[in-house]
Amino acid sequence: MTAVFENEVVTEARVRYMRVPGLAGEIALVTLDNGHDHTRPSTFGPGGLASLDAALDEIAAHTPAPAAIAVTGKPFVFAVGADLSGVPAVTSAGQAREIAETGHRVFRRLKDSAVPTFAFVNGVALGGGLELALHCRYRTIASTAMVAFPEVFLGLVPGWGGTQLLPNLIGIDPAVTVVVENALAQNTMTRAPKAAALGIADVVLEPADFLERSLEWAVGVLTGDVVVSRPEVDRTGWDAAIERARAIVAARTRDASPGALRAVELLDLARDGVGGEAFTAGTAAEDDALTDLLMSDELRASLYAFDLVNKRAKRPAGAPDRKLARKVTKVGVVGAGLMASQLALLFVRQLEVPVVLTDIDQARVDKGVAYVRGELEKLAGRGRLSPDRLNRLTGLVSGSLDKAAFADADLVIEAVFEEMSVKQQVFAEVEAVVSAECVLATNTSALSVTEMASKLEHPERVVGLHFFNPVAVLPLLEVVRAEQTDDATLATAFAVGKSLKKSCVLTADAPAFVVNRLLTRFLGEVTAAVEQGTPVAVADRALDPLGLPMSPFDLLTLVGPPVALHVAERMHEAFPDRFAVGEGLKRMVELGKTSVYSEPSVVDADLEGIDAGDSPLTEEQVRDRAVRALAQEVRLMLDEGVVQAVQDIDLCMLLGAGWPFWLGGISAYLDRSGVSETVTGRRFLPEGVASLPA
């Protein structure tokens, strides 16, 4: 192949011939193994495809011919698809097409084999790994395995037969769910029982003796003792399913993801079936799509984002030596409102240590404790917690009116009203009862952590732990280092964040930190345009070409106008030249409105006139102002040292705001659109880092 992945970890396809009781011939068993444990799943680059091709050549030449060919994986992993780490080595459309065509050619050998083919899906099968399994005639799956097509999430398409084979196996509507809907829902994976129910696998077997049982099942199929029946695919609902797919893409990407749009086109094309010529035409269309997408800036930005989430997020830049972290055996939560209760639930589930909540009256304390216990019971009801674990975790949650309950806590986090004097008083009361080593954390979204700690005897023990709502869903944790925060406190904060299964990013104690600062700046430009006279609907769809997960005013509803107003006021105090406090936002809060809309696309009658200015802007003008503001703010944040590097800003927007991978967080988009250089005089990232090579 002309594209060579210099650092490819090659997945070897090792063949052994197995005699199984009840079968006259042998089964040629191909095991996919890259030589690493499950933490480095098997992938297919040029070397891996060549190894599989050679294995099939060996089997074809074997005498006598085997009765069947079976493919399985190393422990816990079947295969997870293409080796995306090698994509930077693909510098031409010709190389991209060769990779697409080679995958199709090698996998198709299993589909067209005169000898029956089996996939023994012993573990996770993603992307190209699932496509390989679909090329086999029969499939077993371990009960612990999961399958998915994550390509659309990454800005790609299933490009080695998946868009053609899956809908012709399980039907177009379920295929839309697996290929498009699940991928755009943060890459939701399908567990083995559901995969079998859909028809992706033929039988579910237990993992303890999975290979033995799979071989026995295969023998049953080969001898006729096991009959695999698959229902005829209903093609009457194809148009409706494709329309549903288009609606999902429009809602979740604003049609800004080239990969998502191409995936829908390919699924539509699959209606002609997977017979010889139809399958050849369908896979040729996949070749075209994969070639175009691999040679797009959006895909390179997406892989940059993927790398940030999977590597940088696991080794936070600027974090102290983790050996300095103190052990946390009990957690205190000041406050028992919704945010505090969500935090308590997270701590008890992930740390499994005693968690005690306090508040100003017994009714609030009782409500907070009841919320946590109720959520634990819901998890148990869904099979997510065993009865024993439910009882244990429920017993770890308690409430108290007296902060003396924190006396033996190692970490106390406050989640009370966003008022500096209130938070200072809370910390003073807590410091009076806890040990000198107890870490004091704040979940403030905008206030100065340094000022919050300034009146304490030990300000060095205070750190910001800014979680995002909903706490159980969003993976980002901004770890805020105040002026006097010491390394032991900071190391403890990072260790706790990791134990909570959050991705931590270190930030300086700057106003609103990272995510809220950028969201407030960009939302401020949109609301300012409305006050100038831009119709609400025009301003609200102005950012659609970026493909953000929600429109500006949907975001305002999610955040809540009171919170948005609070952050805007803090930012205006800090940077009055760039952050304004909109009159429309004030009016919403005064009237108790949660949204500018009374119903979809209808501005609330009580808010009529908020766009009564006489200088309306077009969508393009609103978008231009917003992205220019983002570029300016990102550069200022870097100059101020708010984060270690622009990669941390991108990581925050990906994980804390849900901004799409094809934006590369935000910096890659600002670079490729030319906004970075126009506004700041230079790019944020070198060419080729989150874009095609120069």
XYZ file of C-alpha atoms in Angstrom:
694
model
C 0.000 0.000 0.000
C 1.232 3.499 -0.718
C 0.018 4.749 2.666
C 2.314 3.385 5.363
C 1.483 3.964 9.023
C 4.991 4.340 10.390
C 4.078 3.641 14.018
C 1.277 1.158 13.368
C 0.720 -1.384 16.112
C 0.007 -4.222 13.712
C -2.875 -6.549 14.489
C -1.686 -9.995 13.503
C -4.167 -12.547 12.171
C -2.954 -15.890 13.526
C -4.412 -19.100 12.104
C -4.801 -22.448 13.805
C -6.743 -25.459 12.606
C -9.045 -26.997 15.149
C -10.727 -30.373 15.244
C -14.049 -30.162 17.035
C -16.105 -33.182 18.133
C -18.988 -33.880 15.789
C -17.352 -32.334 12.719
C -15.520 -34.322 10.051
C -13.270 -31.486 8.930
C -11.346 -28.702 10.675
C -12.319 -25.170 11.557
C -9.710 -22.578 10.590
C -9.690 -20.203 13.571
C -8.252 -16.728 12.927
C -7.355 -14.815 16.091
C -6.839 -11.045 15.834
C -4.170 -9.896 18.289
C -1.911 -6.844 18.332
C 0.251 -8.220 21.136
C -1.047 -5.816 23.796
C -3.613 -6.290 26.540
C -7.196 -4.993 26.367
C -6.089 -1.414 27.124
C -4.693 -1.258 23.568
C -7.494 -2.746 21.435
C -6.748 -4.365 18.085
C -7.106 -2.059 15.071
C -6.627 -2.306 11.319
C -4.002 -0.253 9.555
C -2.269 -1.273 6.337
C -0.213 -3.871 8.221
C -3.220 -5.351 9.989
C -5.218 -5.662 6.757
C -2.222 -7.271 5.059
C -1.929 -9.811 7.886
C -5.620 -10.743 7.629
C -5.290 -11.000 3.848
C -2.288 -13.315 4.235
C -4.156 -15.447 6.766
C -7.016 -15.929 4.315
C -4.482 -16.824 1.605
C -3.001 -19.459 3.901
C -6.438 -20.905 4.648
C -7.310 -20.969 0.936
C -4.133 -22.961 0.216
C -4.593 -25.380 3.103
C -5.163 -29.035 2.290
C -7.626 -30.367 3.015
C -9.909 -27.322 2.836
C -11.411 -26.465 6.240
C -15.078 -26.996 6.923
C -15.400 -23.389 8.102
C -13.488 -20.216 8.856
C -13.999 -18.445 12.194
C -12.596 -15.097 13.331
C -12.225 -14.071 16.968
C -10.205 -11.601 19.011
C -7.814 -11.436 21.925
C -9.228 -11.403 25.490
C -12.016 -8.829 25.952
C -11.575 -7.360 22.448
C -12.755 -8.513 19.036
C -11.491 -5.474 17.088
C -12.212 -1.753 17.145
C -11.804 -0.779 13.524
C -9.428 1.344 11.524
C -6.169 2.574 13.031
C -7.034 6.267 13.241
C -3.621 7.152 14.663
C -2.202 6.626 11.180
C -4.517 9.103 9.434
C -1.926 11.948 9.537
C 0.209 9.741 7.263
C -2.548 9.878 4.644
C -1.569 12.917 2.585
C -3.349 12.300 -0.717
C -6.753 11.237 -1.981
C -5.109 8.272 -3.674
C -3.781 6.961 -0.380
C -7.179 7.489 1.267
C -8.953 5.580 -1.499
C -6.452 2.736 -1.320
C -7.153 2.269 2.391
C -10.899 2.228 1.729
C -10.630 -0.210 -1.155
C -8.198 -2.517 0.646
C -10.496 -2.876 3.635
C -13.383 -3.708 1.331
C -11.371 -6.215 -0.684
C -10.011 -8.096 2.332
C -13.270 -8.181 4.305
C -15.260 -9.190 1.233
C -13.262 -12.391 1.051
C -15.186 -13.503 4.139
C -18.549 -12.552 2.628
C -17.856 -14.281 -0.699
C -16.139 -17.337 0.790
C -17.312 -20.705 -0.511
C -16.525 -22.023 2.971
C -18.989 -20.928 5.726
C -17.620 -18.066 7.814
C -18.233 -17.282 11.473
C -17.409 -14.312 13.696
C -16.948 -15.184 17.361
C -17.391 -11.709 18.868
C -15.720 -12.307 22.211
C -15.470 -8.656 23.249
C -15.934 -5.093 22.091
C -16.468 -4.759 18.326
C -16.483 -1.212 17.003
C -16.410 0.293 13.546
C -14.321 -1.815 11.196
C -14.274 -4.605 13.760
C -18.060 -4.826 13.606
C -17.923 -4.561 9.820
C -15.574 -7.550 9.685
C -18.074 -9.526 11.789
C -20.944 -8.494 9.496
C -19.075 -9.876 6.491
C -19.181 -13.317 8.129
C -22.224 -15.513 7.514
C -22.865 -16.279 11.207
C -22.071 -14.486 14.467
C -21.851 -15.499 18.116
C -21.388 -12.828 20.787
C -20.245 -12.922 24.404
C -22.821 -11.643 26.893
C -20.314 -9.045 28.114
C -19.482 -7.691 24.641
C -20.653 -4.414 23.132
C -20.895 -3.256 19.531
C -21.146 0.159 17.894
C -20.411 2.234 14.838
C -18.708 5.355 16.263
C -17.726 6.757 12.871
C -20.455 9.395 12.560
C -19.539 10.661 16.033
C -15.998 11.177 14.697
C -17.069 12.795 11.430
C -16.587 9.656 9.327
C -18.855 6.913 7.941
C -18.705 3.159 8.428
C -16.541 2.738 5.335
C -15.842 -0.990 5.055
C -19.315 -2.269 4.248
C -21.233 -1.341 7.377
C -23.709 1.061 5.777
C -24.692 -1.618 3.255
C -24.608 -4.801 5.315
C -26.305 -3.675 8.524
C -29.599 -2.363 7.088
C -29.880 -5.470 4.940
C -29.416 -7.642 8.017
C -31.553 -5.956 10.695
C -33.675 -3.503 8.689
C -33.210 0.129 7.849
C -34.825 1.723 10.903
C -32.729 -0.174 13.497
C -29.683 0.469 11.304
C -30.385 4.214 11.442
C -30.428 3.913 15.229
C -27.086 2.083 15.375
C -25.215 4.042 12.682
C -26.580 7.559 13.173
C -28.666 8.035 16.300
C -26.429 6.120 18.729
C -23.271 7.634 17.288
C -24.605 11.167 17.728
C -25.733 10.356 21.278
C -22.142 10.456 22.554
C -21.377 7.171 20.790
C -23.868 4.988 22.641
C -22.899 1.332 22.396
C -25.210 -1.669 22.045
C -24.825 -4.448 24.603
C -24.783 -8.086 23.513
C -28.383 -9.032 24.437
C -29.738 -6.036 22.510
C -27.389 -6.770 19.596
C -28.773 -10.289 19.400
C -32.354 -9.057 19.692
C -31.740 -6.703 16.772
C -30.257 -9.533 14.724
C -26.657 -8.300 14.678
C -25.638 -11.567 16.386
C -27.245 -14.969 16.105
C -26.650 -16.225 19.641
C -25.399 -14.889 22.999
C -22.968 -17.077 24.953
C -21.326 -16.644 28.349
C -17.727 -15.395 28.358
C -16.193 -18.035 30.679
C -16.132 -20.709 27.979
C -17.084 -18.534 25.023
C -14.718 -20.029 22.445
C -15.637 -23.622 23.276
C -19.370 -22.894 23.157
C -18.964 -20.908 19.924
C -17.165 -23.808 18.277
C -19.887 -26.212 19.435
C -22.576 -23.859 18.092
C -20.721 -23.574 14.763
C -20.587 -27.356 14.493
C -24.347 -27.435 15.061
C -24.837 -24.965 12.213
C -22.522 -26.904 9.894
C -24.213 -30.252 10.626
C -27.723 -28.827 10.375
C -28.567 -29.403 14.040
C -28.763 -25.624 14.561
C -30.889 -23.664 12.115
C -30.274 -19.922 11.887
C -33.355 -18.136 10.613
C -33.379 -14.462 9.791
C -36.559 -12.561 8.978
C -36.939 -10.959 5.571
C -35.953 -7.301 5.646
C -39.012 -5.058 5.298
C -38.221 -2.451 2.657
C -41.527 -0.592 2.776
C -40.398 1.775 5.521
C -37.102 2.774 3.930
C -38.117 6.334 3.034
C -39.538 6.996 6.504
C -36.388 5.701 8.191
C -34.154 7.849 6.008
C -36.288 10.883 6.816
C -35.876 10.056 10.510
C -32.118 9.859 10.012
C -32.073 13.263 8.299
C -34.110 14.755 11.145
C -31.679 13.350 13.734
C -28.693 14.770 11.856
C -30.376 18.156 11.503
C -31.313 18.288 15.185
C -27.952 17.165 16.542
C -25.492 18.630 14.031
C -27.448 21.407 12.280
C -26.357 19.565 9.115
C -22.817 20.793 9.780
C -21.186 17.355 9.938
C -20.165 16.087 6.487
C -19.765 12.568 7.876
C -23.304 12.413 9.243
C -24.813 13.605 5.969
C -22.796 11.097 3.927
C -23.772 8.256 6.269
C -27.460 8.934 5.626
C -26.855 8.946 1.869
C -25.078 5.590 2.092
C -27.828 4.022 4.200
C -30.351 5.181 1.623
C -28.296 3.553 -1.119
C -28.400 0.207 0.730
C -32.058 -0.276 -0.240
C -30.889 -2.152 -3.336
C -29.623 -5.028 -1.163
C -26.227 -6.697 -0.897
C -26.280 -8.946 -3.921
C -23.186 -8.926 -6.135
C -23.586 -5.750 -8.228
C -25.607 -3.852 -5.620
C -23.004 -4.523 -2.928
C -20.195 -3.536 -5.308
C -21.962 -0.243 -6.044
C -22.626 0.376 -2.365
C -19.049 -0.265 -1.311
C -17.785 1.917 -4.166
C -19.919 4.726 -2.747
C -18.357 4.059 0.677
C -14.926 4.329 -0.981
C -15.883 7.727 -2.381
C -17.201 8.932 0.971
C -14.218 7.675 2.946
C -11.796 9.258 0.471
C -13.523 12.633 0.663
C -13.843 12.603 4.431
C -10.285 11.439 5.155
C -9.070 14.369 3.073
C -11.194 16.962 4.890
C -10.144 19.480 7.517
C -13.226 18.565 9.565
C -12.062 14.971 9.932
C -8.540 16.031 10.905
C -10.026 18.394 13.496
C -12.211 15.577 14.759
C -9.240 13.244 15.199
C -7.373 16.035 17.012
C -10.351 16.313 19.359
C -10.496 12.524 19.746
C -6.825 12.537 20.712
C -7.400 15.269 23.309
C -10.264 13.371 24.918
C -8.455 10.030 24.938
C -4.922 11.135 25.812
C -4.569 14.680 27.148
C -7.643 14.299 29.349
C -6.039 11.286 31.011
C -2.784 13.135 31.759
C -3.849 16.649 32.780
C -1.303 19.305 31.879
C 0.125 21.135 34.900
C -1.128 18.659 37.508
C 1.265 18.100 40.457
C 2.851 14.749 41.249
C -0.037 12.448 42.170
C 2.037 11.022 45.030
C 1.263 14.262 46.890
C -2.464 13.505 46.948
C -4.071 12.822 50.312
C -6.449 9.937 50.827
C -10.145 10.861 50.964
C -12.169 8.633 53.284
C -15.116 10.933 53.984
C -16.721 13.814 52.080
C -18.796 16.710 53.336
C -21.191 18.651 51.107
C -22.364 22.094 52.212
C -25.807 22.619 50.775
C -28.576 20.163 49.985
C -30.117 21.739 46.894
C -30.173 20.081 43.481
C -26.522 20.743 42.579
C -25.267 19.756 46.027
C -27.397 16.606 45.979
C -26.064 15.659 42.537
C -22.533 16.077 43.871
C -23.296 13.941 46.921
C -24.691 11.206 44.657
C -21.573 11.299 42.490
C -19.212 11.108 45.470
C -20.997 8.217 47.146
C -21.304 6.207 43.918
C -17.728 6.612 42.748
C -15.734 6.933 45.988
C -17.931 4.670 48.126
C -17.077 6.636 51.279
C -19.369 8.308 53.841
C -20.954 11.497 52.473
C -22.752 13.946 54.743
C -24.861 16.913 53.600
C -25.662 20.013 55.631
C -28.043 22.923 55.087
C -29.782 25.662 57.028
C -32.863 23.667 58.075
C -33.867 20.051 58.569
C -36.398 20.024 55.739
C -33.705 20.905 53.179
C -31.286 18.374 54.616
C -33.928 15.657 54.519
C -34.843 16.553 50.931
C -31.207 16.352 49.823
C -30.598 12.996 51.483
C -33.882 11.660 50.091
C -32.856 12.737 46.589
C -29.567 10.844 46.770
C -31.157 7.701 48.162
C -33.972 7.915 45.648
C -31.541 8.129 42.735
C -29.649 5.126 44.086
C -32.899 3.167 44.211
C -33.653 4.134 40.602
C -30.239 2.834 39.551
C -30.918 -0.425 41.376
C -34.295 -0.666 39.696
C -32.578 -0.445 36.309
C -30.121 -3.169 37.271
C -27.189 -0.748 37.631
C -26.706 -1.516 41.344
C -26.962 -4.854 43.108
C -29.170 -5.038 46.226
C -26.072 -5.370 48.429
C -24.383 -2.350 46.869
C -27.602 -0.344 47.091
C -27.810 -1.033 50.821
C -24.143 -0.193 51.319
C -24.275 3.103 49.393
C -27.569 4.149 50.969
C -26.026 3.641 54.401
C -23.107 5.895 53.499
C -25.343 8.961 52.889
C -26.443 11.082 55.833
C -27.449 14.635 56.684
C -26.831 17.032 59.550
C -27.615 20.600 60.584
C -24.297 20.798 62.424
C -21.087 21.262 60.445
C -19.327 19.395 63.250
C -20.350 16.348 61.224
C -17.436 17.294 58.946
C -14.864 16.909 61.746
C -13.337 13.738 60.285
C -13.888 14.616 56.601
C -10.923 14.775 54.225
C -12.764 16.853 51.621
C -15.603 19.342 52.019
C -17.193 20.932 48.951
C -19.614 23.832 49.077
C -22.466 24.277 46.592
C -24.413 27.135 48.163
C -25.766 30.433 46.820
C -23.371 32.283 44.471
C -22.606 35.168 46.823
C -19.050 35.818 47.968
C -19.898 36.718 51.568
C -22.039 33.596 51.953
C -19.282 31.326 50.651
C -16.636 33.000 52.840
C -18.832 32.473 55.891
C -19.394 28.809 54.964
C -15.659 28.180 54.613
C -14.935 29.910 57.916
C -17.488 27.715 59.680
C -16.097 24.568 58.068
C -12.462 25.454 58.821
C -13.354 25.771 62.488
C -14.282 22.077 62.742
C -12.126 20.179 60.215
C -8.531 19.007 60.419
C -5.658 21.105 59.076
C -5.259 18.678 56.137
C -8.912 18.710 55.037
C -9.310 20.058 51.498
C -11.949 22.758 51.073
C -13.452 22.903 47.573
C -15.903 25.241 45.901
C -18.154 24.509 42.958
C -18.470 28.193 42.077
C -19.030 28.904 38.403
C -17.628 32.430 38.304
C -16.479 33.807 41.667
C -12.837 34.238 42.707
C -11.580 31.201 44.599
C -8.669 33.276 45.899
C -10.997 35.853 47.429
C -13.173 33.084 48.835
C -10.143 31.686 50.706
C -8.611 35.018 51.676
C -9.985 35.164 55.237
C -9.089 31.621 56.219
C -6.258 30.530 58.469
C -5.194 27.985 55.831
C -6.069 29.401 52.382
C -3.598 26.977 50.801
C -6.111 24.132 51.284
C -8.798 25.740 49.080
C -9.343 24.649 45.481
C -12.033 25.069 42.868
C -13.837 21.961 41.620
C -16.177 23.280 38.959
C -18.565 20.533 37.859
C -21.014 20.907 34.996
C -24.735 20.268 35.043
C -25.985 17.559 34.801
C -23.173 16.314 37.031
C -23.673 12.623 36.227
C -23.459 13.221 32.463
C -20.911 15.900 31.588
C -17.366 14.555 32.007
C -15.451 17.817 32.511
C -14.092 19.001 35.847
C -12.333 22.367 35.874
C -9.762 22.206 38.697
C -9.094 25.793 39.761
C -5.823 26.722 41.399
C -6.174 29.813 43.572
C -3.181 32.041 44.380
C -2.292 30.144 47.553
C -3.474 26.617 46.695
C -0.623 24.235 47.544
C 0.488 21.209 45.548
C -0.902 18.658 48.009
C -4.382 20.192 47.783
C -4.196 20.381 44.009
C -2.937 16.808 43.714
C -5.795 15.646 45.941
C -8.278 17.491 43.734
C -6.954 15.776 40.598
C -6.924 12.366 42.294
C -10.531 12.817 43.429
C -11.541 13.980 39.950
C -10.019 10.875 38.423
C -11.773 8.651 40.970
C -15.026 10.370 40.051
C -14.320 9.369 36.421
C -14.104 12.989 35.351
C -11.665 14.493 32.864
C -9.791 17.222 34.714
C -8.361 20.416 33.259
C -6.232 22.775 35.334
C -7.290 26.427 35.180
C -6.056 29.571 36.836
C -8.360 31.493 39.157
C -9.641 33.749 36.366
C -13.210 35.050 36.058
C -15.573 32.224 35.023
C -12.568 29.985 34.285
C -12.869 28.498 30.740
C -16.238 27.166 29.608
C -18.477 29.756 31.238
C -16.220 32.571 30.104
C -16.389 31.530 26.451
C -20.094 30.677 26.511
C -20.918 33.990 28.188
C -18.880 35.939 25.624
C -20.445 34.229 22.627
C -23.975 34.320 24.070
C -23.465 37.984 24.875
C -22.772 38.742 21.212
C -25.979 36.966 20.190
C -28.165 38.761 22.741
C -26.529 42.091 21.843
C -27.516 41.491 18.221
C -31.119 40.958 19.329
C -31.091 44.226 21.271
C -29.854 45.937 18.109
C -32.991 44.774 16.344
C -32.082 41.352 14.997
C -35.145 39.088 15.183
C -34.764 36.391 17.840
C -35.173 33.605 15.286
C -32.431 35.037 13.061
C -29.982 35.375 15.944
C -30.862 31.940 17.306
C -30.011 30.103 14.077
C -26.959 32.198 13.226
C -24.532 29.663 14.690
C -26.126 26.635 12.981
C -23.254 26.222 10.457
C -20.941 25.390 13.383
C -23.136 22.422 14.333
C -23.285 23.270 18.043
C -25.365 20.868 20.167
C -27.963 23.540 20.859
C -28.861 27.015 19.656
C -27.899 30.057 21.756
C -31.344 30.487 23.285
C -31.725 26.757 23.932
C -28.413 27.037 25.780
C -29.772 29.956 27.790
C -32.759 27.834 28.801
C -30.500 24.959 29.860
C -28.175 27.177 31.908
C -31.068 29.148 33.361
C -31.409 32.931 32.966
C -30.569 33.662 36.658
C -27.280 31.756 36.402
C -26.497 33.345 33.030
C -27.206 36.792 34.479
C -25.002 36.126 37.509
C -22.060 35.066 35.354
C -22.621 37.966 32.930
C -22.567 40.444 35.820
C -19.321 38.970 37.186
C -17.741 39.074 33.752
C -18.894 42.654 33.212
C -17.252 43.639 36.496
C -14.004 41.997 35.385
C -13.993 43.003 31.704
C -16.533 45.792 31.116
C -15.228 46.522 27.628
C -16.048 43.019 26.329
C -18.887 41.703 28.479
C -22.214 43.505 28.741
C -25.269 42.704 30.833
C -28.173 42.541 28.408
C -31.425 44.290 29.203
C -33.344 41.389 27.702
C -31.632 38.946 30.064
C -32.409 41.183 33.050
C -36.028 41.340 31.956
C -36.253 37.567 31.684
C -34.975 37.164 35.237
C -37.270 39.865 36.585
C -40.275 38.147 34.981
C -39.149 34.686 36.060
C -38.923 33.433 32.483
C -36.967 30.258 31.789
C -36.952 30.727 28.009
C -37.404 33.416 25.398
C -39.976 31.108 23.812
C -43.461 30.331 25.111
C -43.579 27.435 22.646
C -41.170 26.294 19.923
C -40.201 29.231 17.675
C -42.730 31.569 19.341
C -41.256 34.428 21.383
C -42.957 34.792 24.765
C -45.540 37.586 24.589
C -44.167 39.104 27.804
C -40.780 39.487 26.107
C -42.029 41.159 22.952
C -39.919 44.151 22.086
C -36.570 42.722 23.195
C -35.554 42.936 19.519
C -36.962 46.406 18.959
C -33.655 48.048 17.988
C -33.229 49.705 14.604
C -29.957 48.074 13.429
C -30.764 44.444 12.678
C -28.020 42.069 11.571
C -28.088 39.147 9.172
C -27.323 35.602 10.289
C -23.874 35.908 8.721
C -23.159 39.127 10.600
C -24.255 37.667 13.928
C -22.135 34.588 13.336
C -19.144 36.700 12.305
C -19.371 38.764 15.492
C -19.722 35.690 17.670
C -16.770 33.764 16.229
C -14.572 36.880 16.209
C -15.398 37.358 19.886
C -14.480 33.746 20.581
C -11.130 34.142 18.805
C -10.327 37.282 20.767
C -11.290 35.701 24.081
C -9.318 32.510 23.445
C -6.186 34.537 22.651
C -6.639 36.678 25.777
C -7.102 33.582 27.936
C -3.881 32.117 26.580
C -2.026 35.391 27.138
C -3.361 35.522 30.712
C -2.243 31.947 31.401
C -5.729 30.724 32.271
C -4.730 27.282 30.946
C -1.492 25.552 30.003
C -2.207 25.587 26.252
C -4.982 26.060 23.705
C -5.511 22.280 23.742
C -6.963 22.662 27.242
C -9.484 25.241 26.033
C -10.527 22.874 23.265
C -10.802 20.001 25.724
C -13.016 22.094 27.998
C -15.386 23.011 25.174
C -15.579 19.398 23.998
C -16.288 17.913 27.426
C -17.978 20.776 29.271
C -20.069 22.329 26.515
C -20.496 19.314 24.240
C -19.086 21.163 21.243
C -18.614 18.815 18.292
C -15.409 17.040 17.430
C -15.331 18.440 13.883
C -14.811 21.921 15.353
C -11.721 20.566 17.119
C -13.136 22.107 20.286
C -13.096 25.593 18.778
C -9.534 26.554 17.845
C -9.365 24.320 14.754
C -12.544 25.895 13.382
C -11.274 29.394 14.061
C -8.041 28.498 12.257
C -9.570 26.890 9.174
C -12.146 29.673 8.762
C -9.379 32.287 8.858
C -10.891 34.028 11.888
C -7.858 33.370 14.111
C -5.466 35.244 11.855
C -7.945 38.007 11.058
C -8.621 38.751 14.734
C -5.352 37.827 16.470
C -2.796 37.859 13.657
C -1.890 34.180 13.964
C -3.246 30.659 14.119
C -3.883 28.847 17.375
C -2.519 25.534 16.058
C 0.189 24.782 13.492
C -1.048 23.669 10.087
C -1.485 19.920 9.984
C -2.208 19.505 13.706
C -6.001 19.689 13.387
C -6.152 20.176 9.629
C -4.762 18.715 6.433
C -0.985 19.010 6.047
C 0.117 22.245 4.427
